[in-house]
Amino acid sequence: CNVVVNYCHGAEPAEQTAALYRAEGVQAVTVQADVSTAEGCKALFDAAAEAFGRVDVLVNNAGFGKCGDFFTSNRASQMGMVDVNCRSLTRMTLLCLPFLRAGSRIVNLASASAFCPQPYFSVYAATKSYVLSFSRSLGEELRKKGIVVTAVCPGPVDTEFFNFSGK
């Protein structure tokens, strides 16, 4: 198993994660790429392909949320959530899918927010509903190929997420 750890800003946490894998004898590299853009997704994919030549497991973990009234909140931030939480996940899946084979996995990070409306967090909840629905649908499509798709839907987790979201 080989691991590519992506980061957009702040290499240190990515390097620490890669070091944990290396300590277990796993080859791991870090790649800086902004997956909110098509170019960033392609750069990440190309770096992974160059480093290891194959993809066995894709973990779509990039995402963010911003709280606020939908009508008055920052429109760029709202659209950025759609770009990262939905579009980049879909792009990375499309890029990696030709390299997946029987026994491969796709793990998409959704949220418990996918299951119910979230006033003042509406775009975030909607994007996570997309991730859940996309994962379920794609999982059915890929079942016959032996590729498993999982949507992970955690509740609140103590991460930097809440420092950025505006609680």
Short mmCIF file of C-alpha atoms in Angstrom, two decimals:
data_model
loop_
_atom_site.label_atom_id
_atom_site.label_comp_id
_atom_site.label_asym_id
_atom_site.label_seq_id
_atom_site.Cartn_x
_atom_site.Cartn_y
_atom_site.Cartn_z
CA CYS A 1 0.00 0.00 0.00
CA ASN A 2 1.26 3.47 -0.92
CA VAL A 3 -0.19 6.74 0.31
CA VAL A 4 -0.43 10.23 -1.15
CA VAL A 5 -1.35 12.91 1.39
CA ASN A 6 -2.71 16.07 -0.21
CA TYR A 7 -2.71 19.51 1.33
CA CYS A 8 -3.58 22.95 0.07
CA HIS A 9 -2.08 25.10 2.83
CA GLY A 10 0.27 24.08 5.61
CA ALA A 11 2.59 21.23 4.76
CA GLU A 12 3.34 20.31 8.37
CA PRO A 13 0.16 18.33 9.17
CA ALA A 14 0.45 16.50 5.84
CA GLU A 15 4.09 15.68 6.52
CA GLN A 16 3.18 14.42 10.00
CA THR A 17 0.50 12.16 8.53
CA ALA A 18 2.90 10.83 5.90
CA ALA A 19 5.51 10.21 8.62
CA LEU A 20 3.02 8.03 10.52
CA TYR A 21 2.60 5.86 7.43
CA ARG A 22 6.33 5.71 6.80
CA ALA A 23 6.89 4.58 10.39
CA GLU A 24 4.71 1.57 9.56
CA GLY A 25 6.74 0.78 6.43
CA VAL A 26 4.31 2.35 4.00
CA GLN A 27 5.59 4.50 1.15
CA ALA A 28 4.03 7.94 1.53
CA VAL A 29 4.43 11.24 -0.29
CA THR A 30 2.85 14.63 0.24
CA VAL A 31 1.49 16.74 -2.60
CA GLN A 32 0.42 20.37 -2.46
CA ALA A 33 -2.57 20.91 -4.73
CA ASP A 34 -5.66 23.08 -4.51
CA VAL A 35 -8.41 20.59 -5.32
CA SER A 36 -11.01 23.35 -5.52
CA THR A 37 -9.88 23.73 -9.14
CA ALA A 38 -9.76 21.33 -12.07
CA GLU A 39 -6.05 22.08 -12.47
CA GLY A 40 -5.37 21.25 -8.82
CA CYS A 41 -7.21 17.94 -9.07
CA LYS A 42 -5.25 17.02 -12.18
CA ALA A 43 -1.97 18.01 -10.54
CA LEU A 44 -2.74 15.82 -7.53
CA PHE A 45 -3.70 12.89 -9.72
CA ASP A 46 -0.59 13.30 -11.92
CA ALA A 47 1.68 13.43 -8.85
CA ALA A 48 0.10 10.26 -7.45
CA ALA A 49 0.39 8.47 -10.79
CA GLU A 50 4.02 9.54 -11.13
CA ALA A 51 4.89 8.45 -7.59
CA PHE A 52 3.15 5.08 -7.60
CA GLY A 53 1.66 4.34 -11.02
CA ARG A 54 -1.66 3.13 -9.68
CA VAL A 55 -4.59 3.91 -7.42
CA ASP A 56 -6.04 1.30 -5.08
CA VAL A 57 -7.97 3.48 -2.66
CA LEU A 58 -9.27 7.00 -3.19
CA VAL A 59 -10.20 8.95 -0.06
CA ASN A 60 -12.04 12.17 -0.88
CA ASN A 61 -11.55 14.06 2.38
CA ALA A 62 -11.22 17.67 1.22
CA GLY A 63 -14.08 19.86 2.34
CA PHE A 64 -15.18 22.83 4.37
CA GLY A 65 -18.27 24.49 5.75
CA LYS A 66 -19.26 28.06 6.55
CA CYS A 67 -22.14 29.06 8.81
CA GLY A 68 -24.38 31.99 8.10
CA ASP A 69 -27.62 33.25 6.68
CA PHE A 70 -27.80 32.06 3.08
CA PHE A 71 -29.06 35.35 1.67
CA THR A 72 -26.50 37.60 3.36
CA SER A 73 -23.49 35.28 3.53
CA ASN A 74 -20.43 35.57 1.33
CA ARG A 75 -21.41 34.20 -2.08
CA ALA A 76 -17.85 33.22 -3.00
CA SER A 77 -17.61 31.18 0.18
CA GLN A 78 -20.93 29.47 -0.54
CA MET A 79 -19.85 28.59 -4.08
CA GLY A 80 -16.44 27.52 -2.78
CA MET A 81 -18.18 24.89 -0.66
CA VAL A 82 -19.85 23.51 -3.77
CA ASP A 83 -16.53 23.54 -5.63
CA VAL A 84 -14.61 21.69 -2.93
CA ASN A 85 -17.28 19.47 -1.36
CA CYS A 86 -18.92 18.36 -4.62
CA ARG A 87 -17.00 19.27 -7.75
CA SER A 88 -13.51 18.28 -6.56
CA LEU A 89 -14.81 15.00 -5.14
CA THR A 90 -16.44 14.23 -8.49
CA ARG A 91 -13.35 15.29 -10.45
CA MET A 92 -11.00 13.16 -8.36
CA THR A 93 -13.33 10.19 -8.73
CA LEU A 94 -13.46 10.63 -12.52
CA LEU A 95 -9.67 10.93 -12.73
CA CYS A 96 -8.99 7.87 -10.57
CA LEU A 97 -11.79 5.56 -11.72
CA PRO A 98 -9.97 4.19 -14.79
CA PHE A 99 -7.18 3.00 -12.47
CA LEU A 100 -9.42 1.26 -9.94
CA ARG A 101 -10.01 -2.48 -10.20
CA ALA A 102 -11.73 -5.26 -8.28
CA GLY A 103 -10.84 -4.86 -4.62
CA SER A 104 -10.35 -1.09 -4.89
CA ARG A 105 -12.25 1.36 -2.69
CA ILE A 106 -13.53 4.90 -2.84
CA VAL A 107 -14.12 6.52 0.54
CA ASN A 108 -16.02 9.81 0.48
CA LEU A 109 -16.30 12.01 3.55
CA ALA A 110 -19.87 13.21 3.93
CA SER A 111 -21.40 14.27 7.24
CA ALA A 112 -24.31 13.61 9.55
CA SER A 113 -25.51 16.92 8.08
CA ALA A 114 -26.36 14.97 4.92
CA PHE A 115 -29.43 13.54 6.62
CA CYS A 116 -31.34 16.67 7.65
CA PRO A 117 -31.79 20.34 6.78
CA GLN A 118 -29.36 22.65 8.54
CA PRO A 119 -30.57 26.26 8.81
CA TYR A 120 -27.62 28.69 8.59
CA PHE A 121 -25.52 25.81 7.29
CA SER A 122 -27.70 25.08 4.26
CA VAL A 123 -25.09 24.93 1.51
CA TYR A 124 -22.79 22.73 3.58
CA ALA A 125 -25.61 20.31 4.42
CA ALA A 126 -26.70 20.23 0.77
CA THR A 127 -23.17 19.46 -0.43
CA LYS A 128 -22.89 16.61 2.05
CA SER A 129 -26.26 15.26 0.88
CA TYR A 130 -24.73 15.23 -2.60
CA VAL A 131 -21.72 13.27 -1.34
CA LEU A 132 -23.98 10.70 0.33
CA SER A 133 -26.28 10.30 -2.69
CA PHE A 134 -23.38 10.21 -5.16
CA SER A 135 -21.60 7.58 -3.07
CA ARG A 136 -24.67 5.35 -2.83
CA SER A 137 -25.40 5.62 -6.54
CA LEU A 138 -21.81 5.12 -7.65
CA GLY A 139 -21.47 2.20 -5.27
CA GLU A 140 -24.31 0.43 -7.04
CA GLU A 141 -22.79 1.15 -10.45
CA LEU A 142 -19.36 -0.17 -9.43
CA ARG A 143 -20.51 -3.17 -7.38
CA LYS A 144 -20.36 -5.49 -10.40
CA LYS A 145 -16.72 -4.45 -10.94
CA GLY A 146 -15.82 -5.30 -7.34
CA ILE A 147 -15.13 -1.68 -6.41
CA VAL A 148 -16.60 -0.61 -3.08
CA VAL A 149 -17.78 2.96 -2.46
CA THR A 150 -18.34 4.14 1.10
CA ALA A 151 -19.71 7.43 2.42
CA VAL A 152 -18.50 8.20 5.93
CA CYS A 153 -20.99 10.43 7.77
CA PRO A 154 -19.48 11.54 11.08
CA GLY A 155 -21.09 13.93 13.49
CA PRO A 156 -19.09 16.83 14.92
CA VAL A 157 -15.39 15.98 15.17
CA ASP A 158 -12.80 18.05 17.06
CA THR A 159 -10.76 19.34 14.12
CA GLU A 160 -9.81 22.72 12.68
CA PHE A 161 -13.14 22.64 10.83
CA PHE A 162 -14.90 24.62 13.54
CA ASN A 163 -12.14 27.26 13.61
CA PHE A 164 -12.97 28.03 9.99
CA SER A 165 -16.73 27.39 9.81
CA GLY A 166 -17.83 30.19 12.08
CA LYS A 167 -19.58 27.69 14.36
#
